[in-house]
Short mmCIF file of C-alpha atoms in Angstrom, two decimals:
data_model
loop_
_atom_site.label_atom_id
_atom_site.label_comp_id
_atom_site.label_asym_id
_atom_site.label_seq_id
_atom_site.Cartn_x
_atom_site.Cartn_y
_atom_site.Cartn_z
CA UNK A 21 -7.94 15.51 5.63
CA UNK A 22 -8.45 15.59 9.37
CA UNK A 23 -8.42 12.19 11.00
CA UNK A 24 -11.61 12.64 12.93
CA UNK A 25 -11.91 9.80 15.48
CA UNK A 26 -15.66 10.29 15.84
CA UNK A 27 -16.55 8.89 12.46
CA UNK A 28 -15.56 5.56 11.02
CA UNK A 29 -14.98 4.70 7.38
CA UNK A 30 -17.60 2.05 7.73
CA UNK A 31 -20.19 4.61 8.70
CA UNK A 32 -19.19 7.07 6.02
CA UNK A 33 -19.25 4.39 3.40
CA UNK A 34 -22.70 3.21 4.47
CA UNK A 35 -23.85 6.77 4.10
CA UNK A 36 -22.23 7.11 0.67
CA UNK A 37 -23.74 3.82 -0.47
CA UNK A 38 -27.15 4.84 0.80
CA UNK A 39 -27.25 1.91 3.22
CA UNK A 40 -27.14 3.91 6.44
CA UNK A 41 -30.10 3.68 8.81
CA UNK A 42 -31.66 6.72 10.39
CA UNK A 43 -29.40 6.72 13.44
CA UNK A 44 -26.30 6.37 11.28
CA UNK A 45 -27.43 9.15 8.96
CA UNK A 46 -27.85 11.46 11.94
CA UNK A 47 -24.35 10.63 13.18
CA UNK A 48 -22.83 11.44 9.84
CA UNK A 49 -24.76 14.66 9.45
CA UNK A 50 -23.72 15.79 12.93
CA UNK A 51 -20.14 15.13 12.01
CA UNK A 52 -20.52 17.05 8.75
CA UNK A 53 -21.84 20.05 10.62
CA UNK A 54 -18.77 20.17 12.86
CA UNK A 55 -16.36 21.33 10.22
CA UNK A 56 -16.58 22.29 6.55
CA UNK A 57 -13.54 20.14 5.92
CA UNK A 58 -15.63 17.12 6.80
CA UNK A 59 -17.95 17.74 3.89
CA UNK A 60 -14.93 17.88 1.60
CA UNK A 61 -13.66 14.61 3.07
CA UNK A 62 -17.03 12.98 2.42
CA UNK A 63 -17.16 14.26 -1.15
CA UNK A 64 -13.71 12.89 -1.84
CA UNK A 65 -14.66 9.53 -0.46
CA UNK A 66 -17.79 9.49 -2.59
CA UNK A 67 -15.81 10.48 -5.66
CA UNK A 68 -13.20 7.81 -5.22
CA UNK A 69 -15.71 5.13 -4.30
CA UNK A 70 -17.78 5.82 -7.39
CA UNK A 71 -14.78 6.05 -9.73
CA UNK A 72 -13.49 2.74 -8.39
CA UNK A 73 -16.01 1.00 -10.60
CA UNK A 74 -13.55 1.34 -13.47
CA UNK A 75 -11.20 -1.12 -11.80
CA UNK A 76 -13.07 -3.95 -13.47
CA UNK A 77 -12.27 -2.52 -16.90
CA UNK A 78 -8.60 -2.23 -16.05
CA UNK A 79 -8.63 -5.81 -14.80
CA UNK A 80 -10.37 -7.11 -17.90
CA UNK A 81 -8.07 -5.52 -20.47
CA UNK A 82 -5.70 -8.25 -21.59
CA UNK A 83 -2.43 -6.57 -22.53
CA UNK A 84 -0.95 -9.69 -24.09
CA UNK A 85 -3.87 -10.27 -26.42
CA UNK A 86 -4.04 -6.62 -27.38
CA UNK A 87 -0.30 -6.54 -28.06
CA UNK A 88 -0.64 -9.54 -30.40
CA UNK A 89 -3.51 -7.93 -32.25
CA UNK A 90 -1.54 -4.72 -32.52
CA UNK A 91 1.47 -6.54 -33.96
CA UNK A 92 -0.82 -8.18 -36.49
CA UNK A 93 -2.10 -4.79 -37.58
CA UNK A 94 1.44 -3.44 -37.91
CA UNK A 95 2.45 -6.35 -40.12
CA UNK A 96 -0.66 -5.95 -42.23
CA UNK A 97 0.04 -2.26 -42.60
CA UNK A 98 3.66 -2.83 -43.62
CA UNK A 99 2.50 -4.82 -46.64
CA UNK A 100 0.22 -2.06 -47.83
CA UNK A 101 2.86 0.59 -47.66
CA UNK A 102 4.41 -0.78 -50.81
CA UNK A 103 1.54 0.39 -52.96
CA UNK A 104 2.39 3.11 -55.44
CA UNK A 105 1.80 6.55 -53.92
CA UNK A 106 -0.29 9.32 -55.42
CA UNK A 107 1.71 10.49 -58.36
CA UNK A 108 -0.66 13.35 -59.14
CA UNK A 109 1.01 15.38 -56.44
CA UNK A 110 4.24 15.38 -58.35
CA UNK A 111 5.17 16.42 -61.82
CA UNK A 112 6.58 13.16 -63.09
CA UNK A 113 8.21 9.86 -62.25
CA UNK A 114 11.52 8.41 -63.27
CA UNK A 115 13.58 5.45 -62.23
CA UNK A 116 17.26 5.79 -61.83
CA UNK A 117 19.76 3.04 -61.25
CA UNK A 118 23.27 4.18 -60.58
CA UNK A 119 26.66 2.78 -59.77
CA UNK A 120 28.84 4.27 -57.11
CA UNK A 121 30.50 2.90 -54.06
CA UNK A 122 30.91 6.15 -52.24
CA UNK A 123 28.99 9.33 -51.65
CA UNK A 124 30.24 12.55 -53.15
CA UNK A 125 29.64 15.83 -51.41
CA UNK A 126 30.24 19.26 -52.86
CA UNK A 127 33.04 21.07 -51.05
CA UNK A 128 31.73 23.37 -48.35
CA UNK A 129 28.53 21.37 -48.21
CA UNK A 130 26.11 21.90 -45.39
CA UNK A 131 25.90 19.16 -42.80
CA UNK A 132 24.26 16.16 -44.41
CA UNK A 133 21.99 13.71 -42.68
CA UNK A 134 21.99 10.08 -43.68
CA UNK A 135 19.27 7.51 -43.93
CA UNK A 136 19.76 3.86 -44.75
CA UNK A 137 17.06 1.54 -45.95
CA UNK A 138 16.21 -1.61 -44.01
CA UNK A 139 14.46 -4.84 -44.99
CA UNK A 140 11.17 -3.18 -45.69
CA UNK A 141 11.55 -0.16 -47.98
CA UNK A 142 12.22 2.85 -45.81
CA UNK A 143 10.33 6.03 -46.55
CA UNK A 144 11.87 9.42 -46.01
CA UNK A 145 10.40 12.85 -46.59
CA UNK A 146 12.85 15.61 -47.44
CA UNK A 147 12.56 19.25 -46.43
CA UNK A 148 10.76 20.19 -49.66
CA UNK A 149 8.22 17.38 -49.39
CA UNK A 150 10.04 15.10 -51.80
CA UNK A 151 9.50 11.49 -50.81
CA UNK A 152 12.20 8.88 -51.05
CA UNK A 153 11.81 5.11 -50.76
CA UNK A 154 15.11 3.49 -49.89
CA UNK A 155 15.62 -0.15 -50.68
CA UNK A 156 17.47 -2.40 -48.25
CA UNK A 157 21.02 -1.20 -47.69
CA UNK A 158 20.64 1.99 -49.73
CA UNK A 159 21.95 5.15 -48.13
CA UNK A 160 20.86 8.67 -48.91
CA UNK A 161 22.78 11.74 -47.79
CA UNK A 162 20.60 14.83 -47.62
CA UNK A 163 20.58 18.18 -45.87
CA UNK A 164 18.07 19.14 -43.22
CA UNK A 165 17.04 22.08 -45.38
CA UNK A 166 17.95 22.77 -48.94
CA UNK A 167 20.12 25.54 -50.36
CA UNK A 168 18.15 28.21 -52.20
CA UNK A 169 19.54 27.57 -55.67
CA UNK A 170 19.48 23.81 -55.75
CA UNK A 171 18.25 20.73 -53.93
CA UNK A 172 21.21 18.35 -53.73
CA UNK A 173 21.34 14.80 -52.35
CA UNK A 174 23.66 11.82 -52.81
CA UNK A 175 22.83 8.18 -53.08
CA UNK A 176 24.44 4.77 -52.76
CA UNK A 177 22.15 1.84 -53.51
CA UNK A 178 18.61 1.77 -54.89
CA UNK A 179 15.89 4.29 -54.15
CA UNK A 180 12.73 5.67 -55.65
CA UNK A 181 12.20 9.43 -55.53
CA UNK A 182 9.04 11.45 -55.96
CA UNK A 183 10.29 14.96 -56.35
CA UNK A 184 8.17 17.97 -55.51
CA UNK A 185 7.87 20.12 -58.57
CA UNK A 186 9.94 23.30 -58.29
CA UNK A 187 11.59 24.61 -61.45
CA UNK A 188 13.31 27.42 -59.50
CA UNK A 189 15.16 24.88 -57.43
CA UNK A 190 16.39 21.92 -59.47
CA UNK A 191 16.63 18.62 -57.67
CA UNK A 192 19.97 16.92 -58.27
CA UNK A 193 20.94 13.42 -57.23
CA UNK A 194 24.61 12.57 -57.23
CA UNK A 195 25.47 8.91 -57.53
CA UNK A 196 29.12 8.17 -58.01
CA UNK A 197 30.35 10.50 -60.71
CA UNK A 198 26.97 10.95 -62.28
CA UNK A 199 24.41 13.60 -61.69
CA UNK A 200 20.73 13.31 -62.39
CA UNK A 201 18.96 16.60 -62.62
CA UNK A 202 15.32 16.20 -62.07
CA UNK A 203 13.06 18.54 -63.92
CA UNK A 204 10.06 17.98 -61.67
CA UNK A 205 9.66 14.24 -61.39
CA UNK A 206 9.95 11.15 -59.22
CA UNK A 207 12.51 8.51 -59.91
CA UNK A 208 14.19 5.33 -58.80
CA UNK A 209 17.91 5.34 -58.26
CA UNK A 210 19.96 2.21 -57.91
CA UNK A 211 23.58 1.97 -56.98
CA UNK A 212 25.43 -1.29 -56.83
CA UNK A 213 28.90 -2.73 -56.99
CA UNK A 214 29.98 -3.68 -60.48
CA UNK A 215 26.59 -2.82 -61.89
CA UNK A 216 25.77 -0.44 -64.62
CA UNK A 217 24.04 2.81 -64.06
CA UNK A 218 20.49 2.63 -65.22
CA UNK A 219 18.01 5.44 -65.26
CA UNK A 220 14.48 4.80 -66.38
CA UNK A 221 12.02 7.57 -66.86
CA UNK A 222 8.37 6.87 -66.15
CA UNK A 223 6.91 10.32 -66.45
CA UNK A 224 8.34 13.83 -66.64
CA UNK A 225 11.77 14.85 -67.82
CA UNK A 226 15.24 14.22 -66.57
CA UNK A 227 18.67 15.35 -67.65
CA UNK A 228 21.35 12.81 -67.00
CA UNK A 229 24.99 13.89 -66.91
CA UNK A 230 28.19 11.89 -66.71
CA UNK A 231 31.33 13.87 -67.47
CA UNK A 232 30.86 15.34 -70.90
CA UNK A 233 28.04 13.01 -71.82
CA UNK A 234 24.49 14.15 -71.46
CA UNK A 235 21.14 12.59 -72.10
CA UNK A 236 17.70 14.06 -71.90
CA UNK A 237 15.08 11.46 -71.15
CA UNK A 238 11.38 11.34 -71.83
CA UNK A 239 8.97 8.75 -70.41
CA UNK A 240 9.59 5.12 -71.27
CA UNK A 241 13.25 5.73 -71.99
CA UNK A 242 16.15 4.56 -69.98
CA UNK A 243 19.82 5.23 -69.80
CA UNK A 244 22.56 2.72 -69.09
CA UNK A 245 26.16 3.41 -68.26
CA UNK A 246 28.15 0.40 -69.41
CA UNK A 247 31.50 -0.87 -68.18
CA UNK A 248 33.40 1.56 -70.38
CA UNK A 249 31.51 4.44 -68.91
CA UNK A 250 29.48 5.03 -72.02
CA UNK A 251 26.02 6.45 -71.67
CA UNK A 252 23.51 4.53 -73.73
CA UNK A 253 19.90 5.51 -74.21
CA UNK A 254 17.24 2.88 -74.82
CA UNK A 255 13.62 1.93 -74.20
CA UNK A 256 12.60 0.34 -70.90
CA UNK A 257 11.11 -3.08 -71.43
CA UNK A 258 11.38 -4.63 -68.01
CA UNK A 259 7.86 -4.68 -66.63
CA UNK A 260 8.67 -5.72 -63.11
CA UNK A 261 11.60 -3.50 -62.28
CA UNK A 262 9.59 -1.61 -59.66
CA UNK A 263 8.41 -4.78 -57.94
CA UNK A 264 10.61 -4.22 -54.92
CA UNK A 265 8.51 -1.21 -54.11
CA UNK A 266 5.08 -2.19 -55.38
CA UNK A 267 5.34 -5.84 -54.28
CA UNK A 268 3.58 -6.64 -57.54
CA UNK A 269 4.70 -8.95 -60.30
CA UNK A 270 2.95 -8.87 -63.68
CA UNK A 271 3.48 -11.57 -66.27
CA UNK A 272 1.92 -11.61 -69.71
CA UNK A 273 2.94 -14.58 -71.81
CA UNK A 274 6.25 -14.19 -70.07
CA UNK A 275 8.70 -17.06 -70.51
CA UNK A 276 9.62 -18.89 -67.32
CA UNK A 277 13.24 -17.90 -67.79
CA UNK A 278 12.26 -14.30 -67.15
CA UNK A 279 9.66 -15.21 -64.55
CA UNK A 280 12.12 -16.94 -62.27
CA UNK A 281 14.49 -13.98 -62.61
CA UNK A 282 11.84 -11.51 -61.43
CA UNK A 283 10.69 -13.75 -58.59
CA UNK A 284 14.26 -14.36 -57.46
CA UNK A 285 15.03 -10.67 -57.33
CA UNK A 286 11.90 -9.73 -55.42
CA UNK A 287 12.07 -12.42 -52.79
CA UNK A 288 15.85 -12.64 -52.47
CA UNK A 289 16.02 -16.37 -53.32
CA UNK A 290 17.47 -18.41 -56.16
CA UNK A 291 15.08 -20.24 -58.48
CA UNK A 292 16.54 -22.83 -60.79
CA UNK A 293 14.80 -24.57 -63.68
CA UNK A 294 16.12 -28.13 -64.06
CA UNK A 295 14.63 -28.96 -67.47
CA UNK A 296 15.72 -26.83 -70.41
CA UNK A 297 12.31 -27.18 -72.09
CA UNK A 298 10.59 -25.52 -69.17
CA UNK A 299 12.48 -22.28 -69.79
CA UNK A 300 10.26 -21.43 -72.74
CA UNK A 301 6.93 -22.13 -71.09
CA UNK A 302 4.97 -18.93 -70.62
CA UNK A 303 2.69 -17.70 -67.89
CA UNK A 304 0.13 -14.92 -67.71
CA UNK A 305 -0.78 -13.80 -64.20
CA UNK A 306 -0.29 -11.09 -61.59
CA UNK A 307 1.06 -11.61 -58.09
CA UNK A 308 0.34 -8.83 -55.64
CA UNK A 309 1.54 -8.76 -52.02
CA UNK A 310 1.91 -12.51 -51.95
CA UNK A 311 4.36 -14.64 -50.04
CA UNK A 312 6.95 -16.65 -51.89
CA UNK A 313 5.06 -19.79 -50.87
CA UNK A 314 1.86 -18.51 -52.46
CA UNK A 315 3.67 -17.62 -55.67
CA UNK A 316 5.39 -20.99 -55.91
CA UNK A 317 2.14 -22.81 -55.17
CA UNK A 318 0.52 -21.03 -58.08
CA UNK A 319 3.35 -22.00 -60.41
CA UNK A 320 3.25 -25.60 -59.27
CA UNK A 321 -0.47 -25.83 -59.94
CA UNK A 322 -0.15 -24.09 -63.33
CA UNK A 323 2.43 -26.45 -64.67
CA UNK A 324 2.06 -29.53 -62.56
CA UNK A 325 5.73 -29.51 -61.58
CA UNK A 326 7.55 -30.11 -58.32
CA UNK A 327 9.69 -27.78 -56.32
CA UNK A 328 12.58 -28.89 -54.14
CA UNK A 329 13.91 -26.44 -51.62
CA UNK A 330 17.39 -26.28 -50.17
CA UNK A 331 17.65 -23.17 -48.01
CA UNK A 332 17.49 -20.19 -50.35
CA UNK A 333 17.62 -22.38 -53.46
CA UNK A 334 14.42 -23.60 -55.08
CA UNK A 335 14.65 -26.12 -57.91
CA UNK A 336 11.73 -26.37 -60.31
CA UNK A 337 11.53 -29.94 -61.53
CA UNK A 338 9.50 -31.03 -64.50
CA UNK A 339 8.89 -30.19 -68.13
CA UNK A 340 5.90 -28.04 -67.33
CA UNK A 341 4.00 -27.16 -70.48
CA UNK A 342 6.10 -29.48 -72.60
CA UNK A 343 5.20 -32.67 -70.73
CA UNK B 30 8.88 11.16 -12.53
CA UNK B 31 6.55 10.78 -15.39
CA UNK B 32 8.08 13.67 -17.26
CA UNK B 33 11.66 12.40 -17.45
CA UNK B 34 10.49 9.03 -18.56
CA UNK B 35 8.24 10.58 -21.18
CA UNK B 36 11.04 12.66 -22.62
CA UNK B 37 13.27 9.62 -22.86
CA UNK B 38 10.53 7.66 -24.57
CA UNK B 39 9.88 10.48 -27.04
CA UNK B 40 13.55 10.58 -27.96
CA UNK B 41 13.86 6.84 -28.33
CA UNK B 42 10.70 6.69 -30.41
CA UNK B 43 11.85 9.34 -32.83
CA UNK B 44 15.01 7.33 -33.32
CA UNK B 45 12.87 4.40 -34.30
CA UNK B 46 13.05 2.58 -30.96
CA UNK B 47 11.06 -0.64 -30.92
CA UNK B 48 11.65 -1.19 -27.22
CA UNK B 49 10.42 2.31 -26.48
CA UNK B 50 7.24 1.58 -28.41
CA UNK B 51 6.71 -1.54 -26.30
CA UNK B 52 7.13 0.56 -23.18
CA UNK B 53 4.63 3.11 -24.42
CA UNK B 54 2.17 0.29 -24.98
CA UNK B 55 2.66 -1.13 -21.46
CA UNK B 56 2.41 2.29 -19.84
CA UNK B 57 -0.55 3.75 -21.66
CA UNK B 58 -2.70 1.11 -23.32
CA UNK B 59 -5.04 0.47 -20.40
CA UNK B 60 -5.66 4.06 -19.44
CA UNK B 61 -6.14 5.07 -23.08
CA UNK B 62 -8.67 2.26 -23.54
CA UNK B 63 -10.61 3.22 -20.42
CA UNK B 64 -10.53 6.80 -21.71
CA UNK B 65 -11.79 5.75 -25.14
CA UNK B 66 -14.54 3.67 -23.59
CA UNK B 67 -16.02 6.83 -22.09
CA UNK B 68 -16.67 8.08 -25.60
CA UNK B 69 -17.64 4.93 -27.40
CA UNK B 70 -19.26 2.97 -24.59
CA UNK B 71 -17.91 -0.44 -25.55
CA UNK B 72 -14.66 -1.91 -24.26
CA UNK B 73 -13.87 -3.99 -27.38
CA UNK B 74 -14.42 -1.03 -29.65
CA UNK B 75 -12.26 1.08 -27.36
CA UNK B 76 -9.45 -1.51 -27.50
CA UNK B 77 -9.57 -1.60 -31.30
CA UNK B 78 -9.47 2.18 -31.61
CA UNK B 79 -6.52 2.51 -29.24
CA UNK B 80 -4.70 -0.27 -31.09
CA UNK B 81 -5.16 1.63 -34.33
CA UNK B 82 -3.84 4.83 -32.80
CA UNK B 83 -0.77 2.99 -31.57
CA UNK B 84 -0.23 1.29 -34.92
CA UNK B 85 -0.19 4.70 -36.55
CA UNK B 86 2.22 5.96 -33.90
CA UNK B 87 4.49 3.02 -34.61
CA UNK B 88 4.41 3.58 -38.36
CA UNK B 89 5.19 7.27 -38.00
CA UNK B 90 7.29 7.17 -34.88
CA UNK B 91 10.35 8.65 -36.52
CA UNK B 92 8.56 11.66 -37.89
CA UNK B 93 5.90 12.40 -35.26
CA UNK B 94 6.05 15.81 -33.62
CA UNK B 95 5.05 15.81 -29.96
CA UNK B 96 4.14 19.45 -29.60
CA UNK B 97 3.07 19.13 -26.00
CA UNK B 98 3.96 15.77 -24.48
CA UNK B 99 3.78 12.13 -25.45
CA UNK B 100 0.90 11.58 -23.05
CA UNK B 101 -1.12 14.55 -24.29
CA UNK B 102 -0.45 13.48 -27.87
CA UNK B 103 -1.73 9.98 -27.17
CA UNK B 104 -4.87 11.14 -25.43
CA UNK B 105 -5.60 13.66 -28.17
CA UNK B 106 -5.10 11.07 -30.87
CA UNK B 107 -7.37 8.59 -29.14
CA UNK B 108 -10.04 11.21 -28.64
CA UNK B 109 -9.92 12.21 -32.29
CA UNK B 110 -10.17 8.58 -33.28
CA UNK B 111 -13.21 8.18 -31.02
CA UNK B 112 -14.91 11.23 -32.48
CA UNK B 113 -14.37 9.85 -35.99
CA UNK B 114 -15.82 6.56 -34.87
CA UNK B 115 -18.84 8.22 -33.29
CA UNK B 116 -19.50 10.17 -36.48
CA UNK B 117 -19.32 7.01 -38.51
CA UNK B 118 -21.69 5.27 -36.08
CA UNK B 119 -24.15 8.13 -36.43
CA UNK B 120 -24.10 8.13 -40.18
CA UNK B 121 -24.66 4.38 -40.37
CA UNK B 122 -27.27 4.14 -37.66
CA UNK B 123 -31.01 4.57 -37.80
CA UNK B 124 -31.49 4.09 -34.08
CA UNK B 125 -32.46 7.34 -32.48
CA UNK B 126 -31.00 6.39 -29.10
CA UNK B 127 -27.69 5.37 -30.56
CA UNK B 128 -27.43 8.64 -32.47
CA UNK B 129 -28.36 10.67 -29.41
CA UNK B 130 -25.79 8.89 -27.27
CA UNK B 131 -23.09 9.38 -29.88
CA UNK B 132 -23.88 13.07 -30.17
CA UNK B 133 -23.61 13.51 -26.42
CA UNK B 134 -20.33 11.63 -26.27
CA UNK B 135 -18.88 13.89 -28.94
CA UNK B 136 -19.43 16.86 -26.64
CA UNK B 137 -17.54 15.48 -23.67
CA UNK B 138 -14.92 17.83 -22.36
CA UNK B 139 -11.54 16.45 -23.34
CA UNK B 140 -9.66 17.67 -20.26
CA UNK B 141 -12.22 16.41 -17.77
CA UNK B 142 -12.53 13.05 -19.45
CA UNK B 143 -8.78 12.61 -19.51
CA UNK B 144 -8.47 13.54 -15.83
CA UNK B 145 -11.21 11.09 -14.97
CA UNK B 146 -9.46 8.27 -16.82
CA UNK B 147 -6.20 9.09 -15.08
CA UNK B 148 -7.94 9.15 -11.71
CA UNK B 149 -9.39 5.73 -12.40
CA UNK B 150 -5.96 4.46 -13.33
CA UNK B 151 -4.57 5.69 -10.02
CA UNK B 152 -7.37 4.00 -8.15
CA UNK B 153 -6.71 0.79 -10.05
CA UNK B 154 -3.00 0.94 -9.28
CA UNK B 155 -3.61 1.70 -5.61
CA UNK B 156 -5.99 -1.22 -5.19
CA UNK B 157 -3.74 -3.54 -7.18
CA UNK B 158 -0.95 -2.76 -4.74
CA UNK B 159 -2.95 -3.89 -1.74
CA UNK B 160 -2.26 -7.17 0.05
CA UNK B 161 -4.31 -10.04 -1.35
CA UNK B 162 -7.10 -10.29 1.17
CA UNK B 163 -7.53 -6.55 1.40
CA UNK B 164 -7.76 -6.31 -2.35
CA UNK B 165 -10.18 -9.19 -2.57
CA UNK B 166 -12.47 -7.78 0.11
CA UNK B 167 -12.48 -4.35 -1.49
CA UNK B 168 -13.29 -5.71 -4.93
CA UNK B 169 -16.02 -7.96 -3.62
CA UNK B 170 -17.55 -4.99 -1.86
CA UNK B 171 -17.18 -2.40 -4.57
CA UNK B 172 -17.27 -4.35 -7.81
CA UNK B 173 -19.53 -7.22 -6.86
CA UNK B 174 -21.71 -5.17 -4.53
CA UNK B 175 -21.53 -7.79 -1.80
CA UNK B 176 -22.57 -6.92 1.73
CA UNK B 177 -19.94 -7.13 4.46
CA UNK B 178 -21.59 -10.15 6.06
CA UNK B 179 -21.67 -11.95 2.72
CA UNK B 180 -17.98 -11.31 2.21
CA UNK B 181 -17.22 -12.49 5.73
CA UNK B 182 -19.14 -15.73 5.10
CA UNK B 183 -17.52 -16.37 1.72
CA UNK B 184 -13.96 -15.72 2.87
CA UNK B 185 -14.54 -17.31 6.27
CA UNK B 186 -13.39 -14.26 8.19
CA UNK B 187 -15.18 -12.07 10.69
CA UNK B 188 -17.35 -9.17 9.68
CA UNK B 189 -15.05 -6.96 11.72
CA UNK B 190 -12.10 -8.06 9.61
CA UNK B 191 -14.03 -7.22 6.48
CA UNK B 192 -14.72 -3.73 7.76
CA UNK B 193 -11.08 -3.28 8.72
CA UNK B 194 -9.90 -4.42 5.34
CA UNK B 195 -12.20 -2.01 3.54
CA UNK B 196 -10.97 0.73 5.81
CA UNK B 197 -7.39 -0.18 4.96
CA UNK B 198 -8.20 0.03 1.29
CA UNK B 199 -9.73 3.44 1.77
CA UNK B 200 -6.65 4.57 3.69
CA UNK B 201 -4.52 3.53 0.74
CA UNK B 202 -6.79 5.38 -1.62
CA UNK B 203 -6.60 8.50 0.49
CA UNK B 204 -2.84 8.31 0.51
CA UNK B 205 -2.30 7.60 -3.16
CA UNK B 206 -5.28 9.10 -4.90
CA UNK B 207 -6.86 11.98 -3.02
CA UNK B 208 -4.33 14.55 -4.13
CA UNK B 209 -5.47 13.99 -7.73
CA UNK B 210 -9.14 14.42 -7.07
CA UNK B 211 -10.98 17.17 -8.77
CA UNK B 212 -14.37 17.52 -7.16
CA UNK B 213 -15.99 19.05 -10.22
CA UNK B 214 -15.77 15.62 -11.80
CA UNK B 215 -18.11 14.01 -9.30
CA UNK B 216 -21.24 14.86 -11.26
CA UNK B 217 -19.87 13.48 -14.52
CA UNK B 218 -18.84 10.15 -13.06
CA UNK B 219 -21.43 7.58 -13.93
CA UNK B 220 -22.16 8.31 -17.53
CA UNK B 221 -20.88 5.07 -18.87
CA UNK B 222 -20.56 3.41 -15.48
#
């Protein structure tokens, strides 16, 4: 823009604001007539002056407050992510718990990516749309894209899979020296030190293989590999085994002995019942997305007992229903 | 300058970077909110909508695909969120004016609106950079609509000083902002003030 000494900003601005008197207006219009660039300069000034109104909005927006609100929404959202996903998209659901302390890859395997679960269950979507929820510390090794004949992954730790149905391309999870071939299902796989392999089928069909032993599972059944490496088939009776993912605990006339076990596992604390009689007291209730404090408060009010806390240890004191 | 930074942020975000997300918030929240306000008319509503867009970005940061750029992605997402909001306002409202206003807002040109918001951000940054008295004088004149004599009386300076200060502010604006001006925008300017 030409720095024209004849016209002052003050004058131009008066003109732009509509505050110029007749003499001033004439001066500006003379100046405009001198050079077409001058009109452009005036238009720019007008544009910027008018847009400057927005400064007040920028000033008013409180970044700190908005950041806090945003964090609140993120925390609220994290709780809801534990709800069970839409199973209708997939053929079936199974839960698999396995033991292995190392990942096994087929020789000549394609480059595998790895994902490890953190404190909140980590979700991962594989190349075929299969969704995997990894529990804390669980690691999944998976390829960026699957081979044409088979979809192969390996797992250490606990995870829940919802496998996209594709009979042409079986989905196989290797955990230790076991293989779970998924015939169109979703399942939970858990791997731990010194623990037994446990596969529980919720819906669909799964073929479980360990060495020469094979088991074909239908819904409601589960498979355990015991210390001797024997594959044992049985019925799943543990209602709350998926609580780590659903954040839901259901109790129906459940004895406190079992209740404290489920609560301990979900919240990562140790609950101890001090009076033997209390072990047999039963409770019927559902806890969904609640904090440990809320759960314990409910139990205290149910049974009129006291709870003493020492770090991660919570002692339940009182006879409860037997008092 | 913006591009290198953006690329770094995109990379750090897709690796799950929390710090990168914080940076994205600091860099873009205000301009995105001002942008959203042009569609929805209310600053609080705009803040909420932008927060929600950023929450979703955070939750999906590892898997989000930035086909164009982080900035374009953010503006697009906010706009889409605003359109959804406007549609919901329309369906719940039985006020003719409200519905008419929402319908008009839905038609706003995305590119122009984004450029306008970015222009306003540049103006804001330029003015914010000014020395205290200069900034104060400019804001009193532009935002509070005070006459030069009024400002002079309130700040206990001469009217001449006030005029000089405003001129200084305009010089800064010319230096920092003019290159980004798009004159076609002038007519659109005062829709939501």
